[in-house]
Short mmCIF file of C-alpha atoms in Angstrom, two decimals:
data_model
loop_
_atom_site.label_atom_id
_atom_site.label_comp_id
_atom_site.label_asym_id
_atom_site.label_seq_id
_atom_site.Cartn_x
_atom_site.Cartn_y
_atom_site.Cartn_z
CA MET A 1 51.00 -40.47 17.43
CA PRO A 2 50.39 -41.24 21.14
CA ARG A 3 46.94 -41.47 22.68
CA MET A 4 45.76 -38.07 23.89
CA ASN A 5 44.37 -38.23 27.40
CA ALA A 6 40.87 -36.80 27.97
CA ALA A 7 41.88 -35.06 31.20
CA ARG A 8 44.51 -32.84 29.62
CA LYS A 9 44.73 -30.24 26.88
CA HIS A 10 46.67 -31.01 23.73
CA PRO A 11 48.21 -28.80 21.07
CA VAL A 12 46.59 -28.30 17.69
CA GLU A 13 48.07 -26.25 14.87
CA PHE A 14 46.33 -25.09 11.71
CA THR A 15 46.04 -22.13 9.37
CA LEU A 16 43.29 -19.67 10.24
CA ASN A 17 42.50 -16.89 7.79
CA GLY A 18 46.00 -17.12 6.36
CA ARG A 19 47.90 -17.19 9.66
CA THR A 20 49.25 -20.15 11.57
CA VAL A 21 47.56 -20.60 14.93
CA ARG A 22 48.50 -22.95 17.71
CA ALA A 23 46.08 -23.68 20.54
CA GLU A 24 45.86 -26.02 23.51
CA VAL A 25 42.49 -27.75 23.52
CA GLU A 26 40.58 -30.52 25.22
CA ASN A 27 39.84 -33.42 22.86
CA ARG A 28 36.13 -32.70 23.06
CA MET A 29 36.42 -29.06 22.02
CA LEU A 30 34.44 -28.20 18.89
CA LEU A 31 35.98 -26.00 16.21
CA SER A 32 33.11 -23.52 16.71
CA ASP A 33 33.98 -23.14 20.40
CA LEU A 34 37.71 -22.91 19.72
CA LEU A 35 37.10 -20.06 17.27
CA ARG A 36 34.72 -18.15 19.51
CA HIS A 37 35.86 -18.81 23.08
CA GLU A 38 39.61 -19.40 22.78
CA ILE A 39 40.65 -17.41 19.71
CA GLY A 40 37.99 -14.73 20.11
CA LEU A 41 36.67 -14.72 16.54
CA THR A 42 32.96 -14.40 17.27
CA GLY A 43 31.88 -13.86 13.66
CA THR A 44 31.15 -17.58 13.40
CA HIS A 45 27.73 -18.02 15.02
CA VAL A 46 26.42 -21.07 16.83
CA GLY A 47 22.78 -22.03 16.42
CA CYS A 48 21.69 -25.64 16.75
CA GLU A 49 24.99 -27.43 17.43
CA HIS A 50 23.90 -30.50 15.52
CA GLY A 51 24.50 -29.51 11.93
CA VAL A 52 21.00 -28.47 10.89
CA CYS A 53 20.94 -24.66 10.93
CA GLY A 54 24.21 -23.81 9.15
CA ALA A 55 25.00 -20.68 11.20
CA CYS A 56 28.46 -22.02 12.15
CA THR A 57 29.55 -22.79 8.57
CA VAL A 58 33.22 -22.01 7.89
CA GLN A 59 35.55 -23.13 5.09
CA ILE A 60 37.87 -26.05 5.76
CA ASP A 61 40.43 -26.55 2.97
CA GLY A 62 38.26 -24.41 0.71
CA ARG A 63 35.00 -26.27 1.24
CA PRO A 64 32.08 -25.08 3.37
CA ALA A 65 31.67 -27.19 6.51
CA ARG A 66 29.93 -27.12 9.88
CA ALA A 67 32.27 -25.89 12.63
CA CYS A 68 29.91 -27.39 15.24
CA LEU A 69 30.33 -30.87 13.71
CA THR A 70 34.11 -30.65 13.61
CA LEU A 71 36.38 -31.33 16.55
CA ALA A 72 39.23 -28.86 16.86
CA GLN A 73 41.67 -31.79 16.62
CA GLN A 74 40.22 -32.72 13.22
CA VAL A 75 41.51 -29.53 11.57
CA ARG A 76 45.14 -30.21 12.51
CA GLY A 77 47.16 -29.03 9.49
CA SER A 78 44.08 -27.74 7.63
CA ASP A 79 43.34 -24.35 6.17
CA VAL A 80 40.34 -22.78 7.95
CA ARG A 81 38.64 -19.57 6.81
CA THR A 82 35.97 -17.73 8.75
CA VAL A 83 33.75 -14.77 7.93
CA GLU A 84 36.45 -12.47 9.36
CA ALA A 85 38.55 -13.28 6.27
CA LEU A 86 36.06 -11.87 3.77
CA ALA A 87 36.36 -8.10 4.13
CA PRO A 88 39.68 -6.83 2.69
CA ASP A 89 39.78 -4.02 5.25
CA PRO A 90 37.73 -3.26 8.40
CA ALA A 91 36.05 -0.39 6.54
CA VAL A 92 35.49 -2.18 3.21
CA LEU A 93 33.01 -4.99 2.58
CA SER A 94 33.81 -7.83 0.17
CA PRO A 95 31.75 -7.75 -3.06
CA LEU A 96 29.53 -10.57 -1.72
CA GLN A 97 28.99 -8.77 1.60
CA ALA A 98 28.27 -5.50 -0.21
CA ALA A 99 25.69 -7.27 -2.41
CA PHE A 100 23.99 -8.64 0.73
CA ARG A 101 23.77 -5.08 2.05
CA ARG A 102 22.42 -3.68 -1.23
CA HIS A 103 19.81 -6.40 -1.72
CA HIS A 104 18.70 -6.63 1.92
CA GLY A 105 20.10 -10.17 2.16
CA LEU A 106 19.99 -9.99 5.94
CA GLN A 107 17.88 -8.63 8.76
CA CYS A 108 18.96 -9.92 12.17
CA GLY A 109 22.22 -11.25 10.73
CA PHE A 110 22.47 -14.38 12.85
CA CYS A 111 22.58 -16.80 9.91
CA THR A 112 24.58 -14.46 7.66
CA PRO A 113 28.21 -15.46 8.45
CA GLY A 114 27.49 -19.11 7.64
CA ILE A 115 25.64 -18.26 4.45
CA LEU A 116 28.44 -15.94 3.33
CA MET A 117 31.03 -18.69 3.80
CA SER A 118 28.97 -21.20 1.77
CA LEU A 119 28.32 -18.73 -1.04
CA ASP A 120 31.90 -17.45 -1.06
CA ALA A 121 33.11 -21.05 -1.56
CA LEU A 122 30.53 -21.60 -4.30
CA LEU A 123 31.40 -18.45 -6.22
CA ARG A 124 35.12 -19.20 -6.08
CA GLU A 125 34.63 -22.79 -7.25
CA ARG A 126 31.96 -22.00 -9.85
CA PRO A 127 32.02 -18.35 -10.99
CA ASP A 128 29.15 -19.20 -13.39
CA ALA A 129 26.90 -20.40 -10.52
CA ASP A 130 23.22 -19.91 -11.38
CA ARG A 131 20.08 -19.54 -9.30
CA GLU A 132 19.75 -23.29 -8.88
CA ASP A 133 23.34 -23.74 -7.64
CA ILE A 134 22.83 -20.90 -5.18
CA ARG A 135 19.57 -22.38 -3.88
CA GLU A 136 21.25 -25.79 -3.52
CA HIS A 137 23.99 -24.26 -1.35
CA LEU A 138 21.43 -22.25 0.62
CA SER A 139 19.41 -25.39 1.41
CA GLY A 140 22.03 -26.12 4.06
CA HIS A 141 21.14 -22.93 5.93
CA LEU A 142 18.15 -21.70 7.89
CA CYS A 143 17.19 -18.01 7.81
CA ARG A 144 14.08 -16.95 9.68
CA CYS A 145 14.02 -13.29 8.56
CA THR A 146 14.45 -12.84 4.84
CA GLY A 147 12.49 -15.61 3.18
CA TYR A 148 15.70 -16.32 1.19
CA ALA A 149 14.64 -14.44 -1.99
CA THR A 150 16.83 -11.42 -1.20
CA ILE A 151 19.76 -13.70 -0.38
CA VAL A 152 19.46 -15.39 -3.79
CA GLU A 153 19.31 -11.94 -5.47
CA ALA A 154 22.38 -10.78 -3.55
CA ALA A 155 24.34 -13.89 -4.53
CA LEU A 156 23.34 -13.57 -8.19
CA ALA A 157 24.40 -9.92 -8.19
CA ALA A 158 27.75 -10.79 -6.59
CA ALA A 159 28.33 -13.56 -9.15
CA GLU A 160 27.54 -11.16 -11.98
CA GLU A 161 29.87 -8.53 -10.56
CA GLN A 162 32.64 -11.10 -10.13
CA ARG A 163 32.28 -12.21 -13.76
CA LYS A 164 32.47 -8.58 -14.97
CA GLU A 165 35.54 -8.00 -12.84
CA GLU A 166 37.23 -11.05 -14.37
CA THR A 167 36.42 -9.93 -17.90
CA THR A 168 37.86 -6.46 -17.18
CA ASN A 169 41.04 -7.96 -15.73
CA ALA A 170 41.46 -10.46 -18.55
CA MET B 1 25.25 -29.65 23.62
CA LYS B 2 28.93 -30.32 24.23
CA PRO B 3 30.51 -33.76 23.95
CA ALA B 4 31.46 -35.59 27.13
CA SER B 5 35.21 -36.07 27.41
CA PHE B 6 37.06 -38.84 25.60
CA ASP B 7 40.61 -39.91 24.82
CA PHE B 8 41.69 -39.22 21.25
CA LEU B 9 43.97 -41.20 19.00
CA CYS B 10 45.02 -40.31 15.48
CA PRO B 11 46.96 -43.38 14.31
CA ASP B 12 49.39 -43.50 11.40
CA THR B 13 48.80 -47.16 10.56
CA LEU B 14 45.86 -49.53 10.23
CA GLU B 15 47.55 -51.96 12.67
CA GLU B 16 47.67 -49.25 15.34
CA THR B 17 44.00 -48.43 14.65
CA LEU B 18 42.87 -52.05 14.95
CA ALA B 19 44.91 -52.56 18.13
CA ALA B 20 43.30 -49.49 19.73
CA LEU B 21 39.82 -50.67 18.73
CA ALA B 22 40.53 -54.17 20.07
CA ASP B 23 41.77 -52.80 23.41
CA GLY B 24 38.94 -50.28 23.64
CA GLY B 25 36.18 -52.83 23.00
CA GLY B 26 32.73 -51.29 23.08
CA ASP B 27 34.03 -48.00 24.51
CA ALA B 28 36.08 -47.10 21.43
CA ARG B 29 34.53 -45.53 18.34
CA VAL B 30 35.94 -44.81 14.90
CA LEU B 31 35.79 -41.14 13.89
CA ALA B 32 35.89 -40.39 10.17
CA GLY B 33 34.15 -37.26 8.82
CA GLY B 34 32.12 -36.88 12.01
CA GLN B 35 28.90 -35.75 10.35
CA SER B 36 26.84 -38.47 12.05
CA LEU B 37 28.99 -39.18 15.11
CA VAL B 38 29.68 -35.58 16.25
CA PRO B 39 25.94 -34.72 16.50
CA MET B 40 25.57 -37.89 18.60
CA LEU B 41 28.50 -36.73 20.77
CA ASN B 42 27.07 -33.22 21.07
CA MET B 43 23.71 -34.58 22.20
CA ARG B 44 25.53 -37.12 24.38
CA LEU B 45 23.67 -39.96 22.73
CA ALA B 46 27.15 -41.42 22.26
CA ARG B 47 29.74 -41.28 25.07
CA PRO B 48 32.75 -43.25 23.89
CA ALA B 49 35.86 -43.42 26.09
CA LEU B 50 38.10 -43.29 23.03
CA LEU B 51 37.78 -41.81 19.54
CA VAL B 52 40.07 -43.16 16.84
CA ASP B 53 40.45 -40.71 13.94
CA ILE B 54 41.06 -42.73 10.75
CA MET B 55 41.35 -39.84 8.29
CA ARG B 56 45.17 -39.89 8.23
CA LEU B 57 45.23 -43.50 6.99
CA GLU B 58 46.05 -43.04 3.30
CA PRO B 59 45.18 -46.62 2.20
CA LEU B 60 41.56 -46.04 3.30
CA ARG B 61 41.18 -42.90 1.18
CA ARG B 62 40.80 -44.72 -2.14
CA ILE B 63 38.06 -45.45 -4.65
CA ASP B 64 39.00 -48.64 -6.54
CA THR B 65 37.39 -50.62 -9.32
CA SER B 66 37.67 -54.33 -8.64
CA GLY B 67 35.96 -56.59 -11.18
CA ASP B 68 32.24 -55.79 -11.06
CA GLU B 69 32.53 -53.64 -7.95
CA ILE B 70 33.41 -50.13 -6.95
CA VAL B 71 35.22 -50.29 -3.62
CA VAL B 72 35.01 -47.14 -1.51
CA GLY B 73 37.47 -46.93 1.38
CA ALA B 74 36.51 -45.79 4.88
CA GLY B 75 38.32 -42.47 4.47
CA VAL B 76 36.54 -41.37 1.27
CA ARG B 77 34.41 -38.30 1.82
CA GLN B 78 30.95 -38.14 0.24
CA ALA B 79 31.97 -35.10 -1.82
CA GLU B 80 34.95 -37.07 -3.19
CA LEU B 81 32.77 -39.92 -4.46
CA GLU B 82 30.25 -37.35 -5.77
CA ALA B 83 33.06 -35.78 -7.84
CA TRP B 84 34.54 -39.13 -8.97
CA PRO B 85 34.67 -38.93 -12.79
CA SER B 86 33.18 -42.41 -13.43
CA LEU B 87 30.25 -41.98 -11.03
CA SER B 88 27.44 -41.47 -13.55
CA ARG B 89 28.70 -44.34 -15.73
CA ASP B 90 29.44 -46.92 -13.03
CA LEU B 91 27.10 -45.89 -10.20
CA PRO B 92 24.22 -43.96 -11.81
CA LEU B 93 22.00 -44.62 -8.78
CA LEU B 94 24.49 -42.78 -6.54
CA ALA B 95 24.73 -39.92 -9.06
CA ALA B 96 20.96 -39.48 -8.59
CA VAL B 97 21.21 -39.87 -4.80
CA PHE B 98 24.00 -37.40 -3.97
CA PRO B 99 22.01 -34.15 -4.42
CA TRP B 100 19.61 -35.50 -1.77
CA LEU B 101 22.26 -36.67 0.68
CA GLY B 102 22.52 -34.10 3.44
CA HIS B 103 23.82 -30.74 2.25
CA VAL B 104 26.90 -29.54 0.34
CA GLN B 105 28.28 -28.52 3.73
CA THR B 106 27.92 -31.99 5.29
CA ARG B 107 28.98 -33.94 2.18
CA ALA B 108 32.25 -31.96 2.22
CA ARG B 109 33.25 -33.71 5.47
CA GLY B 110 31.06 -36.81 5.89
CA THR B 111 32.32 -40.15 4.58
CA VAL B 112 30.46 -42.79 2.59
CA CYS B 113 31.35 -45.56 5.05
CA GLY B 114 30.46 -43.35 8.03
CA SER B 115 26.87 -43.08 6.82
CA ILE B 116 26.78 -46.87 6.32
CA ALA B 117 28.11 -47.40 9.88
CA HIS B 118 25.58 -44.96 11.34
CA ALA B 119 22.73 -46.95 9.69
CA ASP B 120 19.98 -44.38 9.99
CA PRO B 121 16.82 -46.09 8.69
CA SER B 122 15.99 -43.13 6.41
CA ALA B 123 19.53 -42.54 5.09
CA GLU B 124 20.19 -42.63 1.35
CA LEU B 125 23.57 -44.43 1.25
CA PRO B 126 22.46 -47.52 3.24
CA LEU B 127 19.37 -47.62 0.99
CA SER B 128 21.53 -47.47 -2.14
CA LEU B 129 23.89 -50.18 -0.90
CA VAL B 130 21.02 -52.55 -0.04
CA THR B 131 19.15 -51.85 -3.30
CA LEU B 132 22.22 -52.51 -5.43
CA GLY B 133 23.03 -55.69 -3.47
CA GLY B 134 26.39 -54.39 -2.22
CA ALA B 135 28.56 -55.52 0.65
CA VAL B 136 30.62 -54.20 3.56
CA SER B 137 34.23 -55.19 4.35
CA LEU B 138 34.87 -55.38 8.07
CA ARG B 139 38.23 -55.62 9.72
CA SER B 140 39.40 -56.28 13.26
CA ARG B 141 42.79 -57.21 14.68
CA ASN B 142 42.21 -60.92 14.16
CA ARG B 143 39.59 -61.13 11.48
CA LYS B 144 38.62 -59.85 8.06
CA ARG B 145 35.13 -60.52 6.69
CA LYS B 146 32.76 -59.34 4.01
CA VAL B 147 29.06 -59.06 4.84
CA LYS B 148 26.19 -58.58 2.38
CA ALA B 149 24.49 -55.21 2.85
CA ASP B 150 21.15 -56.86 3.54
CA ASP B 151 22.72 -58.80 6.44
CA PHE B 152 24.76 -55.84 7.70
CA PHE B 153 21.80 -53.62 8.61
CA ILE B 154 19.93 -55.38 11.38
CA GLY B 155 17.70 -52.68 12.88
CA MET B 156 17.30 -49.05 13.88
CA MET B 157 20.87 -47.68 13.79
CA ALA B 158 22.03 -51.22 14.48
CA THR B 159 24.50 -53.17 12.35
CA ASP B 160 26.41 -56.43 12.38
CA LEU B 161 29.60 -54.54 13.35
CA ALA B 162 31.18 -56.34 16.32
CA GLU B 163 33.24 -54.85 19.15
CA GLY B 164 36.74 -54.04 18.00
CA GLU B 165 35.68 -54.08 14.35
CA MET B 166 35.65 -51.26 11.82
CA ILE B 167 34.36 -50.81 8.29
CA GLU B 168 37.34 -50.92 5.96
CA ALA B 169 35.39 -50.32 2.73
CA VAL B 170 32.00 -50.70 1.10
CA HIS B 171 31.43 -52.49 -2.21
CA PHE B 172 28.90 -51.12 -4.69
CA PRO B 173 28.15 -53.41 -7.67
CA LYS B 174 28.81 -51.60 -10.95
CA ALA B 175 25.81 -50.65 -13.09
CA ARG B 176 24.83 -53.50 -15.43
CA PRO B 177 24.87 -52.74 -19.15
CA GLY B 178 21.54 -51.23 -20.18
CA GLY B 179 20.29 -51.13 -16.58
CA GLY B 180 17.95 -48.31 -15.45
CA TYR B 181 18.37 -46.66 -12.05
CA ALA B 182 16.25 -44.04 -10.30
CA PHE B 183 15.88 -42.35 -6.94
CA ARG B 184 13.05 -40.30 -5.39
CA GLU B 185 12.59 -38.86 -1.94
CA VAL B 186 9.99 -36.95 0.06
CA GLY B 187 11.20 -34.86 3.03
CA ARG B 188 10.35 -31.61 4.77
CA ARG B 189 13.33 -29.72 3.36
CA HIS B 190 15.73 -30.67 0.57
CA GLY B 191 18.67 -32.39 2.23
CA ASP B 192 16.89 -33.23 5.46
CA PHE B 193 16.20 -36.78 6.55
CA ALA B 194 13.75 -38.48 4.21
CA ILE B 195 10.22 -39.29 5.32
CA VAL B 196 10.31 -41.97 2.62
CA ALA B 197 13.06 -42.54 0.04
CA CYS B 198 12.84 -45.00 -2.86
CA ALA B 199 15.59 -46.40 -5.06
CA ALA B 200 14.73 -48.52 -8.10
CA VAL B 201 16.68 -50.78 -10.41
CA ALA B 202 15.42 -52.11 -13.76
CA ASP B 203 17.85 -54.51 -15.42
CA ASP B 204 18.09 -57.98 -16.97
CA LYS B 205 17.22 -59.47 -13.55
CA GLY B 206 13.88 -57.58 -13.42
CA LEU B 207 12.59 -54.76 -11.22
CA ARG B 208 13.74 -54.10 -7.66
CA LEU B 209 12.53 -51.42 -5.27
CA GLY B 210 14.49 -50.28 -2.22
CA ILE B 211 12.65 -48.37 0.50
CA ALA B 212 14.05 -46.28 3.37
CA GLY B 213 12.31 -44.32 6.11
CA VAL B 214 9.52 -46.82 6.77
CA ASP B 215 10.96 -49.95 8.37
CA ASP B 216 13.76 -49.86 10.95
CA ARG B 217 16.30 -50.49 8.17
CA PRO B 218 16.42 -50.15 4.38
CA ARG B 219 14.61 -52.97 2.59
CA VAL B 220 14.63 -54.18 -1.00
CA PHE B 221 11.94 -56.14 -2.85
CA PRO B 222 11.58 -57.70 -6.32
CA LEU B 223 8.50 -56.55 -8.25
CA PRO B 224 6.60 -57.69 -11.36
CA ALA B 225 6.59 -55.45 -14.45
CA LEU B 226 4.61 -52.20 -14.12
CA ASP B 227 2.01 -53.30 -16.71
CA ASP B 228 1.53 -56.67 -14.99
CA ASP B 229 -1.91 -57.30 -13.41
CA GLN B 230 -0.14 -58.30 -10.22
CA PHE B 231 1.80 -55.02 -9.83
CA ASP B 232 -0.74 -53.06 -7.75
CA ASP B 233 -1.26 -55.93 -5.35
CA ALA B 234 2.48 -56.54 -5.08
CA ILE B 235 3.40 -52.97 -4.16
CA ASN B 236 0.43 -52.75 -1.79
CA ASP B 237 1.56 -55.94 -0.05
CA ILE B 238 5.05 -54.46 0.31
CA ALA B 239 3.64 -51.25 1.82
CA TRP B 240 1.71 -53.27 4.41
CA SER B 241 4.59 -55.67 5.12
CA LEU B 242 6.85 -52.82 6.31
CA ASP B 243 6.64 -51.86 9.94
CA ALA B 244 5.38 -48.30 9.27
CA ARG B 245 4.89 -46.15 12.36
CA ASP B 246 3.30 -42.82 13.21
CA ASP B 247 5.73 -40.18 14.36
CA PHE B 248 6.15 -36.41 14.56
CA HIS B 249 6.94 -36.15 10.84
CA ALA B 250 4.35 -38.40 9.22
CA SER B 251 1.67 -40.99 9.92
CA ALA B 252 2.12 -44.68 9.12
CA ARG B 253 -0.74 -44.39 6.63
CA TYR B 254 1.01 -41.54 4.76
CA ARG B 255 4.23 -43.54 4.67
CA ARG B 256 2.42 -46.53 3.14
CA GLU B 257 0.82 -44.23 0.60
CA LEU B 258 4.27 -42.85 -0.28
CA VAL B 259 5.59 -46.38 -0.76
CA ARG B 260 2.79 -47.05 -3.26
CA GLY B 261 2.94 -43.70 -5.08
CA LEU B 262 6.63 -42.76 -4.88
CA GLY B 263 7.60 -46.41 -5.33
CA ARG B 264 5.66 -46.65 -8.57
CA GLU B 265 7.09 -43.34 -9.86
CA THR B 266 10.64 -44.43 -9.07
CA LEU B 267 10.18 -47.81 -10.77
CA LYS B 268 8.64 -46.08 -13.80
CA GLU B 269 11.64 -43.79 -14.11
CA ALA B 270 14.11 -46.69 -13.74
CA SER B 271 12.20 -48.66 -16.41
CA ARG B 272 12.26 -45.65 -18.76
CA CYS B 273 16.03 -45.31 -18.27
CA ARG B 274 16.55 -48.96 -19.15
CA ALA B 275 18.18 -49.16 -22.55
#
């Protein structure tokens, strides 16, 4: 592949929430900025821009990752999911989102999209995730409103619900 | 908090990568997982003219066993080594270290070799490599060399890596039969940078204690047995020999106290684990 000049924009193609997107970006463009400013998906929030706060967490190839520590060019060919992919319908929350609402897992909501994407990845990978697993995943996020306890309760409730659902369907 | 502009190259071969690094000299940087380099770009502490993305180079994405060593290629993500089935048998120290290494979200992208190249004085992977007596394979267009970990880290975020060179792999010595390994860390938040981190090995060669977060690079020291009369003096001498400094997170005095207390705890645990 030829060297991509800094002064120009270059194409990047990847899957975003199940659809192929193609964008023209500067080499220095972060994935977080591509999502928000170019594509217009503002559900992914930007806090610290150096990987500490976790607000910008999205899923890249199924794993939670910082969008602010990823260049847009690095997701070429990858599968990216953002918080916009969670709700099945604009009027219906996903089970995890609904549990957050029920258990007061958010107040201002700034950190919530990132936390949802980390926990969604955890619950899909490990449906039997316990309190400790949830806390481990949450340690990569800062929330200044809730004190985290309600977030842990919401995640445990969502995990429980998901397990019940699977038993019913089995 | 946006990177300055740079040229970008995503080569398909190692030859192309090494040629670009040779031509770029000091202005070219290798980009792997980006979990150390992209924050530096965002804060403009690094302003390379060229980034060379090595994650499409398949030969670098391997974990190999070679004799007494586990060889981790430059494209292996931390989460991949963490999930490697032989980890707890062959590298029990790393199995203890991973839960403390950044967060799930950064281990998913960050590479093992990237953390070694970044050489943060409080980072867990450089500490582990030095404590185990590992080595780093370096490659440039005209040269291939292997450097002992203790010689590779030369100061605060400074390594022996020359212009035009890249890390091709790191070599972790396999656990010795019956050896005990332990890791402890004190930080402000689980997964944040350590104030002090200790790694200990107890095997047929005796006790060794690795310390990060105090000096400007990870250091490793031999120690007498825990019940030896000389032990207290020895660990105290180590604490004072390190160039501990006061900073925003902790005083030099607290760091020395952690070396004595946490160091002893870590050595105790490694000794207990020794079969």
